[in-house]
Short mmCIF file of C-alpha atoms and ligand atoms in Angstrom, two decimals:
data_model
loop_
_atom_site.label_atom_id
_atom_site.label_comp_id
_atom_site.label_asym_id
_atom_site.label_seq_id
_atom_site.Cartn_x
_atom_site.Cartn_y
_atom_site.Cartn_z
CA UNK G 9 0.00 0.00 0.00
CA UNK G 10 1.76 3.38 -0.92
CA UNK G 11 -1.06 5.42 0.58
CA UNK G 12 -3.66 5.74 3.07
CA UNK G 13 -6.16 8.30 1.84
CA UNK G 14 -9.70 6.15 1.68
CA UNK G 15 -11.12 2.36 1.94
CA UNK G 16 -10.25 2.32 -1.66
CA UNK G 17 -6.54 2.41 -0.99
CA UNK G 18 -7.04 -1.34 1.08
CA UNK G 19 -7.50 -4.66 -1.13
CA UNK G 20 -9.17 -6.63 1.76
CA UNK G 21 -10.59 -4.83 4.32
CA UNK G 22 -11.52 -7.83 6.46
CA UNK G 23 -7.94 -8.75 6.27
CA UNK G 24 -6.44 -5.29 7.43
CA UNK G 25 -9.11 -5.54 10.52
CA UNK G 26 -7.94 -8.91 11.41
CA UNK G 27 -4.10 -7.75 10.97
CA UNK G 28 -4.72 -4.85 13.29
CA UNK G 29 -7.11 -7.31 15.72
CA UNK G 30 -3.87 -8.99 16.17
CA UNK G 31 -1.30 -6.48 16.89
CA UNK G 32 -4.24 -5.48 19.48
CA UNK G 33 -2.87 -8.66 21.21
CA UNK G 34 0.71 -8.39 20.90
CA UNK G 35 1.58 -4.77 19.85
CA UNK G 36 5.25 -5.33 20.07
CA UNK G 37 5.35 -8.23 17.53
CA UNK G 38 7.08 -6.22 15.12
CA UNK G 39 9.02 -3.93 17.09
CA UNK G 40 12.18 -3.89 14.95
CA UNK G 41 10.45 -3.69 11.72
CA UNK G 42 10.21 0.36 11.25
CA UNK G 43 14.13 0.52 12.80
CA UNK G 44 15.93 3.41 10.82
CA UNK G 45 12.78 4.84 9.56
CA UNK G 46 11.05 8.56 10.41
CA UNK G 47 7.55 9.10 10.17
CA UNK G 48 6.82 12.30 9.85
CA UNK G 49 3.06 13.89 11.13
CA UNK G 50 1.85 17.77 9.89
CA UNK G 51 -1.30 18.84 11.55
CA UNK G 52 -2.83 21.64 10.59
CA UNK G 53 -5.52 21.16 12.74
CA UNK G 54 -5.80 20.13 16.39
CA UNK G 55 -5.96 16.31 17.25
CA UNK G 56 -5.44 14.12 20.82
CA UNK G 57 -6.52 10.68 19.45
CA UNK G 58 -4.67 10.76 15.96
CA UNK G 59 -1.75 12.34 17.30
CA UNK G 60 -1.14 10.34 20.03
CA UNK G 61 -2.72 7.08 18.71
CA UNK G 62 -0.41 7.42 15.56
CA UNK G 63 2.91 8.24 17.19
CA UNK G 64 2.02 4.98 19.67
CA UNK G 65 1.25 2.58 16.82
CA UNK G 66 4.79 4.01 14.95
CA UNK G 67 6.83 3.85 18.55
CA UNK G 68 5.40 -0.19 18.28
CA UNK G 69 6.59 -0.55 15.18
CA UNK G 70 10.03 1.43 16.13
CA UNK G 71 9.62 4.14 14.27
CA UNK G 72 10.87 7.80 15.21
CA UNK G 73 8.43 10.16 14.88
CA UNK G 74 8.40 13.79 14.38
CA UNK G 75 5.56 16.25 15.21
CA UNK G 76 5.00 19.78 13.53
CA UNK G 77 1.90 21.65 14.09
CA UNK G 78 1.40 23.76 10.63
CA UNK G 79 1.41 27.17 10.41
CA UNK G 80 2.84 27.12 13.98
CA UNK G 81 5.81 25.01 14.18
CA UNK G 82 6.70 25.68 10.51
CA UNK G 83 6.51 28.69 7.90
CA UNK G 84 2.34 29.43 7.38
CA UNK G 85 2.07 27.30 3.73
CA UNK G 86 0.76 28.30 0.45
CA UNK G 87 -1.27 26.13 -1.83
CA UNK G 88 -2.16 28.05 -4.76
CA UNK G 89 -0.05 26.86 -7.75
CA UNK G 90 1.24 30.63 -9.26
CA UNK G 91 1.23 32.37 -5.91
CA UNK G 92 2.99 35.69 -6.13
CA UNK G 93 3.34 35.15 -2.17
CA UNK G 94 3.50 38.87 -1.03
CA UNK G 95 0.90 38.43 1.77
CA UNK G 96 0.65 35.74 5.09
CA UNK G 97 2.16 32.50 3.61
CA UNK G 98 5.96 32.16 3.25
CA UNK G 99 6.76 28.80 2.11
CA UNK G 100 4.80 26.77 -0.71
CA UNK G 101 3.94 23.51 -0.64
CA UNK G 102 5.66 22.41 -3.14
CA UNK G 103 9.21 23.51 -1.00
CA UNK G 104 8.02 22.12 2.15
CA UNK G 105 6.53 18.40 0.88
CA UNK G 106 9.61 18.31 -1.23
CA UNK G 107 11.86 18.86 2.03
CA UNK G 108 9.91 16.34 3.96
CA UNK G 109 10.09 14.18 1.62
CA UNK G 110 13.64 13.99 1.90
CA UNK G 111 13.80 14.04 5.60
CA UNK G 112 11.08 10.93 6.67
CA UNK G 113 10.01 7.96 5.12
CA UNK G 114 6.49 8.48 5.53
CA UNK G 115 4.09 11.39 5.55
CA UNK G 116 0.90 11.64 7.14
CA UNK G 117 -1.04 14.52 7.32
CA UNK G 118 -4.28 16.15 8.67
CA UNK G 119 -6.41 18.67 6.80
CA UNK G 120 -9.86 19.91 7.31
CA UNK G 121 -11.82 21.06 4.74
CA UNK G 122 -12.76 24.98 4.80
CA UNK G 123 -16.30 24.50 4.50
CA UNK G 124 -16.66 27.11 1.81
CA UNK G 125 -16.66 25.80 -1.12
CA UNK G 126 -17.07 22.15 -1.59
CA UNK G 127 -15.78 22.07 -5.41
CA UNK G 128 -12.25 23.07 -3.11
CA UNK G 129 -12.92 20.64 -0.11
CA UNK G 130 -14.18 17.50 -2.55
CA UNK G 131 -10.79 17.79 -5.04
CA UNK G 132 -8.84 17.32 -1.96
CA UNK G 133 -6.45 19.52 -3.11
CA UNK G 134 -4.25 20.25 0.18
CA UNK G 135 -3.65 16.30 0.63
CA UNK G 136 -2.77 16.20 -3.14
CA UNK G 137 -0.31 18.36 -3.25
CA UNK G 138 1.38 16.90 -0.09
CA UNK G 139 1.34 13.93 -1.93
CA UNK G 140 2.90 14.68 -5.01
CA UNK G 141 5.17 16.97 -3.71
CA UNK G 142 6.70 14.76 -1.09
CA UNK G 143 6.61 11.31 -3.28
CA UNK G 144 6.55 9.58 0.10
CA UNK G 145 4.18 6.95 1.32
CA UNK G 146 1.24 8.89 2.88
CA UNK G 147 -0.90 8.15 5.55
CA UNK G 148 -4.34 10.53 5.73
CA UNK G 149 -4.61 11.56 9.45
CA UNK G 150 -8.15 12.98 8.25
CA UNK G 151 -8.54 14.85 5.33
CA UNK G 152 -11.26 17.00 3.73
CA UNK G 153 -13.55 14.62 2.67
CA UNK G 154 -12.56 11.40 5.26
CA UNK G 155 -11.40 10.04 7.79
CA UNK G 156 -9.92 6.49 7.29
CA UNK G 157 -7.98 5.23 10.09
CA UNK G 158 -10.91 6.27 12.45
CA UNK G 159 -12.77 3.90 10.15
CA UNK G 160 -10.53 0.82 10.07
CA UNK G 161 -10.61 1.55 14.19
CA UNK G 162 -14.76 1.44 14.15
CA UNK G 163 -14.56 -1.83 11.73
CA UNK G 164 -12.20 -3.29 14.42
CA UNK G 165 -14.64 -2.33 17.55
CA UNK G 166 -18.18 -3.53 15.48
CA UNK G 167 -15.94 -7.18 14.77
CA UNK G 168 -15.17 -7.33 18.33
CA UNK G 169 -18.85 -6.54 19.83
CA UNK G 170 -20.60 -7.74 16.46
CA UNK G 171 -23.71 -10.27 18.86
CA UNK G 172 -24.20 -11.34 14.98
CA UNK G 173 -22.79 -12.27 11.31
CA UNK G 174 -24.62 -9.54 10.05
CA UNK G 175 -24.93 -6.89 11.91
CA UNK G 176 -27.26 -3.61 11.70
CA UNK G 177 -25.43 -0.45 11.93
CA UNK G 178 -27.19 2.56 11.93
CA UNK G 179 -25.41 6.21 11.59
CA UNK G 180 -27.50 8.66 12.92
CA UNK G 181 -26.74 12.48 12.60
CA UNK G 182 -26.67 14.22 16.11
CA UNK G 183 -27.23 17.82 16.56
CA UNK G 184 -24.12 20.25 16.94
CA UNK G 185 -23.66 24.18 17.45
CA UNK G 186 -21.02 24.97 14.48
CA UNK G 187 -20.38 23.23 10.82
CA UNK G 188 -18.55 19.94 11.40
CA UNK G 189 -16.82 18.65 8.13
CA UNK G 190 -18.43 15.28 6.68
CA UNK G 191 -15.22 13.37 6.74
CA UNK G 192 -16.35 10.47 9.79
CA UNK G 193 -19.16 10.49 8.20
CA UNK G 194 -18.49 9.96 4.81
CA UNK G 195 -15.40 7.55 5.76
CA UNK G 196 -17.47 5.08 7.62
CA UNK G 197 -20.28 4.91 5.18
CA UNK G 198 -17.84 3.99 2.33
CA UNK G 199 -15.98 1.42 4.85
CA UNK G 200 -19.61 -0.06 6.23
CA UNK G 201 -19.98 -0.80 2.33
CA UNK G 202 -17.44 -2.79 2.55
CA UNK G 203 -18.16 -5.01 5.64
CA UNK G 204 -20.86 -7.66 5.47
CA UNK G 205 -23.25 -5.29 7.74
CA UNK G 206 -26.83 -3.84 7.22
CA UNK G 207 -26.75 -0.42 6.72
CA UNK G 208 -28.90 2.64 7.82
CA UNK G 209 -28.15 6.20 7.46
CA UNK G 210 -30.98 8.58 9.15
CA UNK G 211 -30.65 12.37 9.62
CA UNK G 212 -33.22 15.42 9.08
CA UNK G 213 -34.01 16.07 5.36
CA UNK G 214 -31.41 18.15 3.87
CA UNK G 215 -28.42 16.55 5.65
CA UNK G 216 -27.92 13.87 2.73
CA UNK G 217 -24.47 12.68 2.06
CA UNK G 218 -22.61 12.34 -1.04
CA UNK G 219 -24.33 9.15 -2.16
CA UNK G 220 -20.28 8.67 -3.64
CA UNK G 221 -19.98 7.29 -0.21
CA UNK G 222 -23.42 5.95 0.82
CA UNK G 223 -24.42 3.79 -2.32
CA UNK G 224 -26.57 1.92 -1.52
CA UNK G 225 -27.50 2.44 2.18
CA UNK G 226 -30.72 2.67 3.72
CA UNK G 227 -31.52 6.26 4.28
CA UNK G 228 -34.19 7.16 6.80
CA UNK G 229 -35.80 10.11 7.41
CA UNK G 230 -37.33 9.24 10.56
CA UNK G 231 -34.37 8.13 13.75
CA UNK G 232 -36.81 6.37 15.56
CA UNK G 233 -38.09 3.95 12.77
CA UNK G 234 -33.96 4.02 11.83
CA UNK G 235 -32.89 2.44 14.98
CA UNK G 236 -35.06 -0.24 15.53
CA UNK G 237 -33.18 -3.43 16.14
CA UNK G 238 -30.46 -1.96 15.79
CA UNK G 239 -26.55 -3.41 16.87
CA UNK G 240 -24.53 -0.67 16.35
CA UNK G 241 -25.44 2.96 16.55
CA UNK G 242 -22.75 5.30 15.11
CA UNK G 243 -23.49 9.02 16.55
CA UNK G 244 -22.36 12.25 14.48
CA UNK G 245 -22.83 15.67 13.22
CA UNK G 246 -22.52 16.68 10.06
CA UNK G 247 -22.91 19.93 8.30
CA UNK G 248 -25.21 20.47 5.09
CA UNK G 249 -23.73 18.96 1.81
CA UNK G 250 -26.51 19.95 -0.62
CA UNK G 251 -26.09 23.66 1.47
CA UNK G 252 -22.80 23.04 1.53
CA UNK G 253 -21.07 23.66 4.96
CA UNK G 254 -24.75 24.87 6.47
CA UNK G 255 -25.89 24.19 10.10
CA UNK G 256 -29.96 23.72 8.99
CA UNK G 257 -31.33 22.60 12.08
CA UNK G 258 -29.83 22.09 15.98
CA UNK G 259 -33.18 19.72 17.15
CA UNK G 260 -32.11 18.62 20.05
CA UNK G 261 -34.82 15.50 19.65
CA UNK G 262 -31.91 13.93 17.95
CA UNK G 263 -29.41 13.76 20.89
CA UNK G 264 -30.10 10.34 21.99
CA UNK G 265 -30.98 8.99 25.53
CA UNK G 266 -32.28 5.99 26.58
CA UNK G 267 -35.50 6.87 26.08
CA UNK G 268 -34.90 6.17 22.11
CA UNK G 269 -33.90 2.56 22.12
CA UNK G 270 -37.17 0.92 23.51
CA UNK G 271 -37.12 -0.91 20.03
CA UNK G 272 -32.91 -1.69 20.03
CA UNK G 273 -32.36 -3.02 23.88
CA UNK G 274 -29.38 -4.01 22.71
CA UNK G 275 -27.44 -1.43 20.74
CA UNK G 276 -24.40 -0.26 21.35
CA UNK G 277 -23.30 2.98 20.90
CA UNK G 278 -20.25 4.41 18.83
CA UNK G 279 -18.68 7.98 18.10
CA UNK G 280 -15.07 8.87 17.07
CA UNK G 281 -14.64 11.58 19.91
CA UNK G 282 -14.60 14.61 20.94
CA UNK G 283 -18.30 14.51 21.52
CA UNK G 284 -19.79 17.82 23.02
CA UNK G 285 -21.51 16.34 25.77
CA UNK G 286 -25.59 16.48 26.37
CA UNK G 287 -25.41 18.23 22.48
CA UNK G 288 -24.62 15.59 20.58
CA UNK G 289 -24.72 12.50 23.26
CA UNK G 290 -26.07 12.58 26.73
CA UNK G 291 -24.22 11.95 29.48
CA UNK G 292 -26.48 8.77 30.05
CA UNK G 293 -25.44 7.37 27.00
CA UNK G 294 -21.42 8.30 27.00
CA UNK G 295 -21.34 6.75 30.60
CA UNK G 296 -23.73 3.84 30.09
CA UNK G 297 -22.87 0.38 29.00
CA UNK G 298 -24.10 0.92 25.51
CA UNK G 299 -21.03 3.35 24.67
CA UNK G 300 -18.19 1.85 22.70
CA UNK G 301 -15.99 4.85 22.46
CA UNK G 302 -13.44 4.34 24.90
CA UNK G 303 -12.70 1.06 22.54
CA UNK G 304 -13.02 2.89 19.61
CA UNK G 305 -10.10 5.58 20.82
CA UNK G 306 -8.31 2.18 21.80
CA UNK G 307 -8.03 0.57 18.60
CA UNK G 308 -7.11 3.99 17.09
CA UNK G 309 -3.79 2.70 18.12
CA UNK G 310 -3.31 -0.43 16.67
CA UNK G 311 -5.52 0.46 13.33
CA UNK G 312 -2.51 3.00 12.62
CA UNK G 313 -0.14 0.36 13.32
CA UNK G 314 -1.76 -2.19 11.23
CA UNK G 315 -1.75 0.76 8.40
CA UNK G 316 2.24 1.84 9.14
CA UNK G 317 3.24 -1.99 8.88
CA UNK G 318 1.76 -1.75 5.29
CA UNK G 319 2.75 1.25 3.82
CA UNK G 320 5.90 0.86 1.28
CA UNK G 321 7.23 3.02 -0.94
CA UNK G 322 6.42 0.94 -4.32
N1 CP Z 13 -11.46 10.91 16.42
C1 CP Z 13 -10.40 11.72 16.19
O1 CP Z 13 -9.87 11.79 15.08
O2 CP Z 13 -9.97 12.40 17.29
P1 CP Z 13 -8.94 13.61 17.24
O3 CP Z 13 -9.60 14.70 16.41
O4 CP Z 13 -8.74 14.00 18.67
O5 CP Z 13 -7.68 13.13 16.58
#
């Protein structure tokens, strides 16, 4: 695998959950393999479970790892091929990848989308160009449009807990106070697609996906009707993508309690953290036995391990 950007980047997804299922159980299996090698990570947005989780799983493998915070810890970057750079930015990408790419051995990266214009945010366009650029392995730390290694971490947690070969998974939108990006979102739909689940999507009407990454889910209009019998229920917010980057409603009849799974007794509950607390989940919920997210921010660890241990160059 030379990069990590999407499920479409992994031949057998099964194969990479069972991989990173197994490193789970002895993490140090392969502790000489990444001796000698640098793994650089670039945020340019905040992160505690990706940066930490990701700089374990590399410290496993023994990898050195370095840290930079964008725009921070190095020059503030420009993207736009042409720039006559006479304003905030000082270095372009195309100097920094290239520099990184001959300091590490692989890159990963995390960048949001702006939420202005989603021709910009869908081309991916930042992650590109870090990609080209650098010419090193890559490894998406959450990117515009997904998020995958939270995704191969949720397919790891709904294996462990799955009470049946085929599973129902339901991903429910949650109400929020600002425009979250669609990446988790997105990311798990396209990996759930890939998994021998059955697959609901339910949110208010005008919160549709890019059916890119749905297919062909169930989409539900109403939650209640969406979670019955359900297994696992994935909790998130996303922002408009028909009005792109819009909040359109904050209906707090959405945040789940107990109170909404008279018809799922049984469901767990999953979200990739951080959760705004009694907005999008209640406090019920998050400390109840239904949640899974402590072992979701668990296997964050071993997911990025699993993906490191794969990553070549050719
Ligand atoms: N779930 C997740 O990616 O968490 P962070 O934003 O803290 O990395």
């Amino acid at each position: 695998m030379k990069q990590f950007t999407s499920v479409q980047d992994v031949a057998d997804v099964n194969a990479l959950v069972q991989e990173a299922l197994a490193l789970k159980r002895d993490p140090l299996l392969y502790q000489h393999l990444g001796q000698g090698k640098t793994l650089g990570l670039v945020f340019m947005n905040p992160s505690l479970r990706t940066r930490v989780s990701t700089q374990l799983a590399a410290y496993n493998l023994g990898m050195q790892v370095v840290v930079l915070n964008a725009d921070k810890d190095n020059w503030a970057l420009e993207f736009q091929d042409g720039a006559v750079m006479r304003h905030q930015t000082v270095e372009h990408i195309r100097d920094a990848a290239a520099v990184f790419g001959s300091y590490f051995d692989v890159l990963g990266v995390r960048c949001f989308p702006a939420l202005q214009s989603r021709d910009d945010d869908y081309s991916e366009h930042i992650m590109r160009q870090f990609i080209e650029h650098s010419g090193l392995p890559y490894l998406s730390l959450e990117s515009a449009t997904l998020h995958p290694l939270q995704s191969l971490a949720d397919a790891m947690t709904i294996q462990e807990h799955r009470p049946k070969h085929r599973p129902k998974v339901v991903l429910t939108w949650a109400p929020h106070i600002k425009p979250i990006p669609h990446a988790v979102a997105n990311s798990f739909a396209e990996w759930m697609h890939r998994l021998d689940v059955e697959f609901v999507v339910t949110h208010p009407e005008g919160y549709e996906l890019d059916s890119r990454y749905t297919q062909n889910a169930t989409i539900e209009y109403n939650q209640q009707k969406a979670l019955q019998d359900a297994d696992f229920v994935y909790v998130k917010n996303w922002s408009s993508y028909e009005q792109y980057g819009k909040v359109l409603t904050e209906d707090p009849s959405w945040l789940l309690t107990e109170g909404h799974f008279a018809q799922a007794p049984n469901a767990k509950i999953m979200h990739c953290l951080p959760v705004r607390r009694n907005v999008e989940l209640s406090d019920e919920i998050l400390d109840g036995p239904r949640s899974l997210v402590q072992q979701q921010a668990k296997n964050r660890i071993f997911a990025a391990q699993a993906v490191l241990k794969n990553l070549k160059s050719s």
